[in-house]
PDB file of C-alpha atoms in Angstrom:
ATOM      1  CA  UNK A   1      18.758   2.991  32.078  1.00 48.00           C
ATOM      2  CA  UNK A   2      18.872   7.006  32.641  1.00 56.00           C
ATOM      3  CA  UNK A   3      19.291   6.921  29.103  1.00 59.00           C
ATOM      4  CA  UNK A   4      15.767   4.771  28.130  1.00 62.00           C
ATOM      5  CA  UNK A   5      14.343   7.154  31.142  1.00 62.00           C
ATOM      6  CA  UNK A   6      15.332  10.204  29.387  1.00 71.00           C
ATOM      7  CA  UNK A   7      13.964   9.674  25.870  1.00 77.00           C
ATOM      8  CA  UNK A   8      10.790   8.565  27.090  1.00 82.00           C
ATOM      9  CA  UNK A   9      10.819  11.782  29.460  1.00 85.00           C
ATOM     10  CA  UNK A  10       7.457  13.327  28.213  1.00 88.00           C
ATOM     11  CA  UNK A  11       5.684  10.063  28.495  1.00 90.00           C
ATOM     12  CA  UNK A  12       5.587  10.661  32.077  1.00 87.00           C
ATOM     13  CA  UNK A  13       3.107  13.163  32.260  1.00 90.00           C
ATOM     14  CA  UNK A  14      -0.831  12.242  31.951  1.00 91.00           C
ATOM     15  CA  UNK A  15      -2.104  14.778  29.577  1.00 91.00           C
ATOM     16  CA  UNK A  16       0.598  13.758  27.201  1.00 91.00           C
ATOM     17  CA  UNK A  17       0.628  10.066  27.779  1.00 92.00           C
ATOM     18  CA  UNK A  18      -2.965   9.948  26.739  1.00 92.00           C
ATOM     19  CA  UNK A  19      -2.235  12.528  23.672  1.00 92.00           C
ATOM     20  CA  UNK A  20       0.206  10.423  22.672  1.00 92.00           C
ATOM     21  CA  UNK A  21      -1.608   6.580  22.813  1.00 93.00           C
ATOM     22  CA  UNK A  22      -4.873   8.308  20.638  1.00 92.00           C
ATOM     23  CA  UNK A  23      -2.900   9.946  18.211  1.00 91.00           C
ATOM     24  CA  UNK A  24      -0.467   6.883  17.501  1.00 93.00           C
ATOM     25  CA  UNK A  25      -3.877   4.778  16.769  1.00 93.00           C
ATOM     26  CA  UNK A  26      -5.592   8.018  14.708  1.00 91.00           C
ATOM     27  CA  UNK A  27      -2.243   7.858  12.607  1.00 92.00           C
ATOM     28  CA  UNK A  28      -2.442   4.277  11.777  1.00 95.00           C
ATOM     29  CA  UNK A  29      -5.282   4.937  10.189  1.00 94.00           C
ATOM     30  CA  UNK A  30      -4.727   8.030   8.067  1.00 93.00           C
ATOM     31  CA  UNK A  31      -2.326   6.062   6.731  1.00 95.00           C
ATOM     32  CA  UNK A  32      -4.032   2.850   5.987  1.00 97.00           C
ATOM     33  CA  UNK A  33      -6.564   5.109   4.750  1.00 96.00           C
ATOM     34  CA  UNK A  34      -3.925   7.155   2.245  1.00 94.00           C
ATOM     35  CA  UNK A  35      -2.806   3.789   1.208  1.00 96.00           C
ATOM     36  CA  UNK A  36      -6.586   2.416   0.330  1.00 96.00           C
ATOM     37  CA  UNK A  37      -7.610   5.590  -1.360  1.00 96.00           C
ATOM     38  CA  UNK A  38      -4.375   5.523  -3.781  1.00 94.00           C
ATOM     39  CA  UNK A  39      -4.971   2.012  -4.816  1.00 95.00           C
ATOM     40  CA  UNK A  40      -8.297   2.350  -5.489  1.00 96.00           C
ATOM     41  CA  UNK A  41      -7.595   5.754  -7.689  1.00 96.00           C
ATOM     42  CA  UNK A  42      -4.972   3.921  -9.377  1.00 94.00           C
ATOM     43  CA  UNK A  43      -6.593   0.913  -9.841  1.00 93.00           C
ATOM     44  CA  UNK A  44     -10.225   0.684  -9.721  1.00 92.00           C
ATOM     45  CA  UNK A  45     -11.018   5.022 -10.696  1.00 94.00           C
ATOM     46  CA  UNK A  46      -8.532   5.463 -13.404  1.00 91.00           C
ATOM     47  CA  UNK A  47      -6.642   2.567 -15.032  1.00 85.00           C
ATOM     48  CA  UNK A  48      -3.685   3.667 -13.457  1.00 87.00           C
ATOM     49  CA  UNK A  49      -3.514   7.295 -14.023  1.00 92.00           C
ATOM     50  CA  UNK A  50      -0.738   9.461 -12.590  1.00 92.00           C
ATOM     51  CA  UNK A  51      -2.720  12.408 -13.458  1.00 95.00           C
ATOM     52  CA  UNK A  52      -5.407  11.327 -11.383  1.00 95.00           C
ATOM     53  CA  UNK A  53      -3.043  10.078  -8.881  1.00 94.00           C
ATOM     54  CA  UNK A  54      -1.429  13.677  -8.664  1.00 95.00           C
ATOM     55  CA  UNK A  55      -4.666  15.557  -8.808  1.00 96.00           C
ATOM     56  CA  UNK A  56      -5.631  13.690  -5.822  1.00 96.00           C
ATOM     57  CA  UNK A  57      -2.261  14.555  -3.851  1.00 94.00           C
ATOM     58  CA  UNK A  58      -2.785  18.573  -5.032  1.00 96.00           C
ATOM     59  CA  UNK A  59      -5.746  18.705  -3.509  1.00 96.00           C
ATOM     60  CA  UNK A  60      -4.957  16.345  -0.239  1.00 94.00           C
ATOM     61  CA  UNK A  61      -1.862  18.480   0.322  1.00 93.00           C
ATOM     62  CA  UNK A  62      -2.507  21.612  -1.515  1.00 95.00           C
ATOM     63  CA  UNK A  63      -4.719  23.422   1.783  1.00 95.00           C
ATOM     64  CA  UNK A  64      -1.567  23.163   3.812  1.00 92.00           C
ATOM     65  CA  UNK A  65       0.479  25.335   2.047  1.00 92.00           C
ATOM     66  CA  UNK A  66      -2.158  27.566   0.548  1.00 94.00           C
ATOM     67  CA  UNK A  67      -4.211  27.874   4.099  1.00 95.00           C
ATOM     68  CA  UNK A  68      -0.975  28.573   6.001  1.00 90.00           C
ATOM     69  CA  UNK A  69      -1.506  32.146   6.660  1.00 90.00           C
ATOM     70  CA  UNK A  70      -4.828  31.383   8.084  1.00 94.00           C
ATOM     71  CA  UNK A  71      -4.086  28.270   9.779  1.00 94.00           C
ATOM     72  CA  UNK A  72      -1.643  29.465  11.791  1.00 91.00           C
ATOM     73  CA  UNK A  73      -3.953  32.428  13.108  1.00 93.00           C
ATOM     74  CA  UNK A  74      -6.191  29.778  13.643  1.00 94.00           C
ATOM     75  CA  UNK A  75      -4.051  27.728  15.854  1.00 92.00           C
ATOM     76  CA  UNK A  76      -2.551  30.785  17.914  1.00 92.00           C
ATOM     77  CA  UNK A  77      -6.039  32.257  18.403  1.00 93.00           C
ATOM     78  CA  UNK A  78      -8.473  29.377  19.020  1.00 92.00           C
ATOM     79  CA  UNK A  79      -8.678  27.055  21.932  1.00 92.00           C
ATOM     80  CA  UNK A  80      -6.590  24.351  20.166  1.00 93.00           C
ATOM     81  CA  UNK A  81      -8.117  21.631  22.086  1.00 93.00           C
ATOM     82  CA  UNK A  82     -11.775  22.137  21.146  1.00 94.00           C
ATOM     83  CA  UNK A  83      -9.911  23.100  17.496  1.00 96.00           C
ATOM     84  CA  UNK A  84      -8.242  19.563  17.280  1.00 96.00           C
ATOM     85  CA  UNK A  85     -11.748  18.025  18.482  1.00 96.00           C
ATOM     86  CA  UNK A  86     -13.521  19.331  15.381  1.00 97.00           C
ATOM     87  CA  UNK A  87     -10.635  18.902  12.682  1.00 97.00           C
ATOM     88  CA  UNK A  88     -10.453  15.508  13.748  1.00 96.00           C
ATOM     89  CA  UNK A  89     -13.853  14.630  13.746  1.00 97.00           C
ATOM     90  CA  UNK A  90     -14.450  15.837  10.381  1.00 97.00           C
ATOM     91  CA  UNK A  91     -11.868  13.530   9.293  1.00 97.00           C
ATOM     92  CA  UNK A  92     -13.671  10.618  11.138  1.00 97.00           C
ATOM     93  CA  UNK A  93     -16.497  12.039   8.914  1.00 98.00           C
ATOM     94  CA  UNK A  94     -14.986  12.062   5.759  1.00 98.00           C
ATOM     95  CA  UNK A  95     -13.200   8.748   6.035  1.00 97.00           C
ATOM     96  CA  UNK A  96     -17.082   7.486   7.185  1.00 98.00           C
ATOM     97  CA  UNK A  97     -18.397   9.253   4.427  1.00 98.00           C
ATOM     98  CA  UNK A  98     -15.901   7.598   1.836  1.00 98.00           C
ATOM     99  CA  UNK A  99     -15.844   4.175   3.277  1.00 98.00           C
ATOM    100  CA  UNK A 100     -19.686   4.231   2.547  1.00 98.00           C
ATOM    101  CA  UNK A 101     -19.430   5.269  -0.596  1.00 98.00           C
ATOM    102  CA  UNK A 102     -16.886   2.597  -2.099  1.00 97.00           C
ATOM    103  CA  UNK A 103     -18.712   0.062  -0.089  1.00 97.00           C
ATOM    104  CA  UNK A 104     -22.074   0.645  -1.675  1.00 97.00           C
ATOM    105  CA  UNK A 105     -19.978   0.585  -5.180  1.00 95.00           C
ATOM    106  CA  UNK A 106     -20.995   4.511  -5.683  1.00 97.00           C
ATOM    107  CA  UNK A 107     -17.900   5.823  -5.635  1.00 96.00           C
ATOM    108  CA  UNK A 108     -16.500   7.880  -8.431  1.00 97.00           C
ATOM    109  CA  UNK A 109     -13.307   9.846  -9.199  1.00 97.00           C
ATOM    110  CA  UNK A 110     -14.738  12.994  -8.743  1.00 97.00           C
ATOM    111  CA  UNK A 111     -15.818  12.151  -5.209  1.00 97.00           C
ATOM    112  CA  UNK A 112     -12.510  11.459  -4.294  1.00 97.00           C
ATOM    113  CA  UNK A 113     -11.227  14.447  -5.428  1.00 97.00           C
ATOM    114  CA  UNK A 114     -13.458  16.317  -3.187  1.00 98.00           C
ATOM    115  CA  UNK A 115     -13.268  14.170  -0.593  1.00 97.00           C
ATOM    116  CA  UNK A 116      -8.951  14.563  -0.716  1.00 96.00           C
ATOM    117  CA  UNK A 117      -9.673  18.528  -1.099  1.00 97.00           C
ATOM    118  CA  UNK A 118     -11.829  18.704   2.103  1.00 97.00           C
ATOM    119  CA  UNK A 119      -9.463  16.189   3.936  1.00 96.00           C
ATOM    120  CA  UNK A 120      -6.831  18.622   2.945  1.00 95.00           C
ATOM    121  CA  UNK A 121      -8.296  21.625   4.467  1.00 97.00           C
ATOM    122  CA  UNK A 122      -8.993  19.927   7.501  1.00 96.00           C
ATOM    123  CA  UNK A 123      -5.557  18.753   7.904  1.00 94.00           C
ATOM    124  CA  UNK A 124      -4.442  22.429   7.392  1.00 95.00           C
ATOM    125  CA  UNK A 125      -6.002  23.435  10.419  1.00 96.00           C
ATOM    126  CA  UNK A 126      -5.383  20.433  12.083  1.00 94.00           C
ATOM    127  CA  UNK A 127      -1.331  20.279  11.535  1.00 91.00           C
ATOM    128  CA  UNK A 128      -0.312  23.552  13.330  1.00 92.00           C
ATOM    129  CA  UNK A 129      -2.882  23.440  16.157  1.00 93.00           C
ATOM    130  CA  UNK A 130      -1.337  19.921  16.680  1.00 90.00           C
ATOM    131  CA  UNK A 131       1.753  21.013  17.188  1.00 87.00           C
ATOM    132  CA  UNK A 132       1.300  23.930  19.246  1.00 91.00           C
ATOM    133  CA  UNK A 133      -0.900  22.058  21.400  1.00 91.00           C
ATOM    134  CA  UNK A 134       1.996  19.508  22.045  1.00 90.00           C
ATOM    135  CA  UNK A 135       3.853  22.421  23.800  1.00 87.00           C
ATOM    136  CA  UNK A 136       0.353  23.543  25.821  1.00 88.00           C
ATOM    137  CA  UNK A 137       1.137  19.654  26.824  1.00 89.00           C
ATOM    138  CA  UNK A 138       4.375  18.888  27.926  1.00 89.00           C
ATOM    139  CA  UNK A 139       5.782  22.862  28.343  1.00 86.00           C
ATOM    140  CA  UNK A 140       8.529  24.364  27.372  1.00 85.00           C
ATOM    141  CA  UNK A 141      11.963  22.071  28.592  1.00 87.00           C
ATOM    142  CA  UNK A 142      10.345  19.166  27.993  1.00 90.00           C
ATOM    143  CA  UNK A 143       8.617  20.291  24.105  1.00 88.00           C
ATOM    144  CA  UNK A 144      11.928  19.111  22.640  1.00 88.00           C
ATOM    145  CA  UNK A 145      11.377  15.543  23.806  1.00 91.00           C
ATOM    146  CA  UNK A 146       7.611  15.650  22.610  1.00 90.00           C
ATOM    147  CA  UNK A 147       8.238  16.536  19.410  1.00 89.00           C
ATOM    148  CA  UNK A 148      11.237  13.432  18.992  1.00 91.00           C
ATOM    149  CA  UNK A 149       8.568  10.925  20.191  1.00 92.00           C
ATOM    150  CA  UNK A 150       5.848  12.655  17.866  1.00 90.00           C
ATOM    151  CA  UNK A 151       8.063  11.876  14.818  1.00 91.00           C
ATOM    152  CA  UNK A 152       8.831   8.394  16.340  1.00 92.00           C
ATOM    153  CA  UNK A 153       5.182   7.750  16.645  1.00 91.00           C
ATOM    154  CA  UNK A 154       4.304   9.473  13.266  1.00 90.00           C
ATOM    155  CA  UNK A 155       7.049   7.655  11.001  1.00 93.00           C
ATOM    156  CA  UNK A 156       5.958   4.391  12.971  1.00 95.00           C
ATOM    157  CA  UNK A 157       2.480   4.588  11.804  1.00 95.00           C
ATOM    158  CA  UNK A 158       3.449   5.541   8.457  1.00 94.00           C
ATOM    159  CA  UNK A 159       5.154   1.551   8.602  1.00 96.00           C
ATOM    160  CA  UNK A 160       2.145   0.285  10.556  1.00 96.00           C
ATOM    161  CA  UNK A 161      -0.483   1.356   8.459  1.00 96.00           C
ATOM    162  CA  UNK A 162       0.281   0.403   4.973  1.00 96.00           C
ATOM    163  CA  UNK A 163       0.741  -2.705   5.871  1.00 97.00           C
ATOM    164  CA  UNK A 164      -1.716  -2.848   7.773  1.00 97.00           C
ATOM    165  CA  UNK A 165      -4.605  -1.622   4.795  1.00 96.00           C
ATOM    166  CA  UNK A 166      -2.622  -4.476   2.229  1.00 96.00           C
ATOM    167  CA  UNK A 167      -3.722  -6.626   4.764  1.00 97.00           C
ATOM    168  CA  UNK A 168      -7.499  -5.904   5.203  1.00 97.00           C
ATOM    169  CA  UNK A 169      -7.609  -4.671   1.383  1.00 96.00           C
ATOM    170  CA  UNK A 170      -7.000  -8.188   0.361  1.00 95.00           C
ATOM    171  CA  UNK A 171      -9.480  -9.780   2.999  1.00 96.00           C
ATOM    172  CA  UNK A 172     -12.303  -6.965   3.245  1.00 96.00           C
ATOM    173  CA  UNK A 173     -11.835  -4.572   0.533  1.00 95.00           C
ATOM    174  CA  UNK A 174     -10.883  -0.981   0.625  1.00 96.00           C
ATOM    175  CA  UNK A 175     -14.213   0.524   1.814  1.00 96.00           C
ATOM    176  CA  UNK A 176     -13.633  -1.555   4.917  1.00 98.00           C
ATOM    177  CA  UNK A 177     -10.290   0.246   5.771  1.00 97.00           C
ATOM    178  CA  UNK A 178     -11.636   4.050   5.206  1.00 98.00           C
ATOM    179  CA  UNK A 179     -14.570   2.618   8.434  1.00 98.00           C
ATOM    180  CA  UNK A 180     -11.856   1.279  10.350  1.00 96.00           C
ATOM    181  CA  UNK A 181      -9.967   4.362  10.038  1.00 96.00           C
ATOM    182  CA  UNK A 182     -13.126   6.453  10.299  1.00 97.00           C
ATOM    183  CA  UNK A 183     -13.360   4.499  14.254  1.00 96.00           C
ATOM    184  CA  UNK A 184      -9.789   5.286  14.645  1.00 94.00           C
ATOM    185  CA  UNK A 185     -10.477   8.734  14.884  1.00 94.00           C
ATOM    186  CA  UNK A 186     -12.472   7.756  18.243  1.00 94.00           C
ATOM    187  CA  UNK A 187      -9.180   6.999  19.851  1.00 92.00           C
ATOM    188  CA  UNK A 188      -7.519  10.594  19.761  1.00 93.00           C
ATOM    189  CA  UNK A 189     -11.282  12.491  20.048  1.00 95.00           C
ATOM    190  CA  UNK A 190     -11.385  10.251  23.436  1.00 94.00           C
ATOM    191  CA  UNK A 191      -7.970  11.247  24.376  1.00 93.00           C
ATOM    192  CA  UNK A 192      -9.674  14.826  23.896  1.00 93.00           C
ATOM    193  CA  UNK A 193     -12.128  14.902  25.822  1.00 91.00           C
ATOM    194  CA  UNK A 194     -10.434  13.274  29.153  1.00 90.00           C
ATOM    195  CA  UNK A 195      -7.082  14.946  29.753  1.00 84.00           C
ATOM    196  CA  UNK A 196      -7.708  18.134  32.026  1.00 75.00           C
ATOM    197  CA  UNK A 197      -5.909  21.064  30.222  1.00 65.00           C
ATOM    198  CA  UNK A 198      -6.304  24.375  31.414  1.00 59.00           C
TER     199      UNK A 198
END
């Protein structure tokens, strides 16, 4: 029982007990969203093109490495709170924007591409002031505990959401899983804007 009581250890404090439930539900849907945007790339942008495929991935993942320098100011200098509030709400955007987009049948290769490529230098900013903010959280004995559960919650929405977007991508369609995880997004904003952090 100490044992269950100790890995779950963070959990007891507000701030990151509410962190924790919105970002769980925001990850669910990057991921159903990652999973929507490669099928339709592979199979309705580019008759299965792994050229495409990895152009898309560059420029989704590209930003992180490229922006580290400047990220990592960011996230040491900035408040990381209000930081985290506009990284992920310009994901909510984008994920808005692009759900619109394939739902009106508009969308085209290209605008995935810059879609990915603005998603990716979001998520640069985003990745570091994440988890430095973690530690502003929980503090320093207990940051080794936060980051376990973070990777517990992170690797289980990388299994929830996949499945999750086959799911709706066979009943509504992939534009319908870019909104849901554009609402998603309210979850950790909410989460945000109620913990008290100093």
């Amino acid at each position: 029982m100490n044992s269950i009581a100790s890995t779950f250890r963070s959990l007891s404090l507000v701030n990151y007990r509410i962190w924790f439930a919105g970002a769980l539900v925001s990850n669910i849907g990057t991921w159903m969203q990652r999973t929507a945007q490669d099928w339709i790339v592979l199979t309705q942008l580019s008759d299965d093109s792994a050229v495409a495929m990895g152009v898309v991935m560059a420029l989704q993942f590209g930003p992180q490495v490229v922006l580290l320098p400047v990220t990592g100011l960011a996230a040491d200098r900035l408040n990381r709170r209000k930081l985290l509030m506009v990284t992920q709400g310009a994901q909510g955007v984008l994920a808005l924007g692009l759900g619109l987009i394939t739902l009106t049948g508009l969308v085209q290769l290209w605008h995935v591409y810059v879609f990915a490529l603005l998603l990716g230098i979001t998520s640069a900013f985003d990745a570091p002031a994440r988890q430095t903010f973690v530690g502003d959280l929980v503090g320093r004995d207990l940051l080794g505990n936060a980051v376990a559960l973070n990777s517990a919650s992170f690797n289980s929405a990388r299994l929830i959401g996949p499945a999750v977007a086959g799911v709706l991508m066979a009943i509504v369609g992939a534009g319908w899983v870019f909104v849901i995880n554009a609402v998603s997004f309210i979850a950790v904003l909410f989460s945000l804007g109620v913990m008290k952090v100093e």
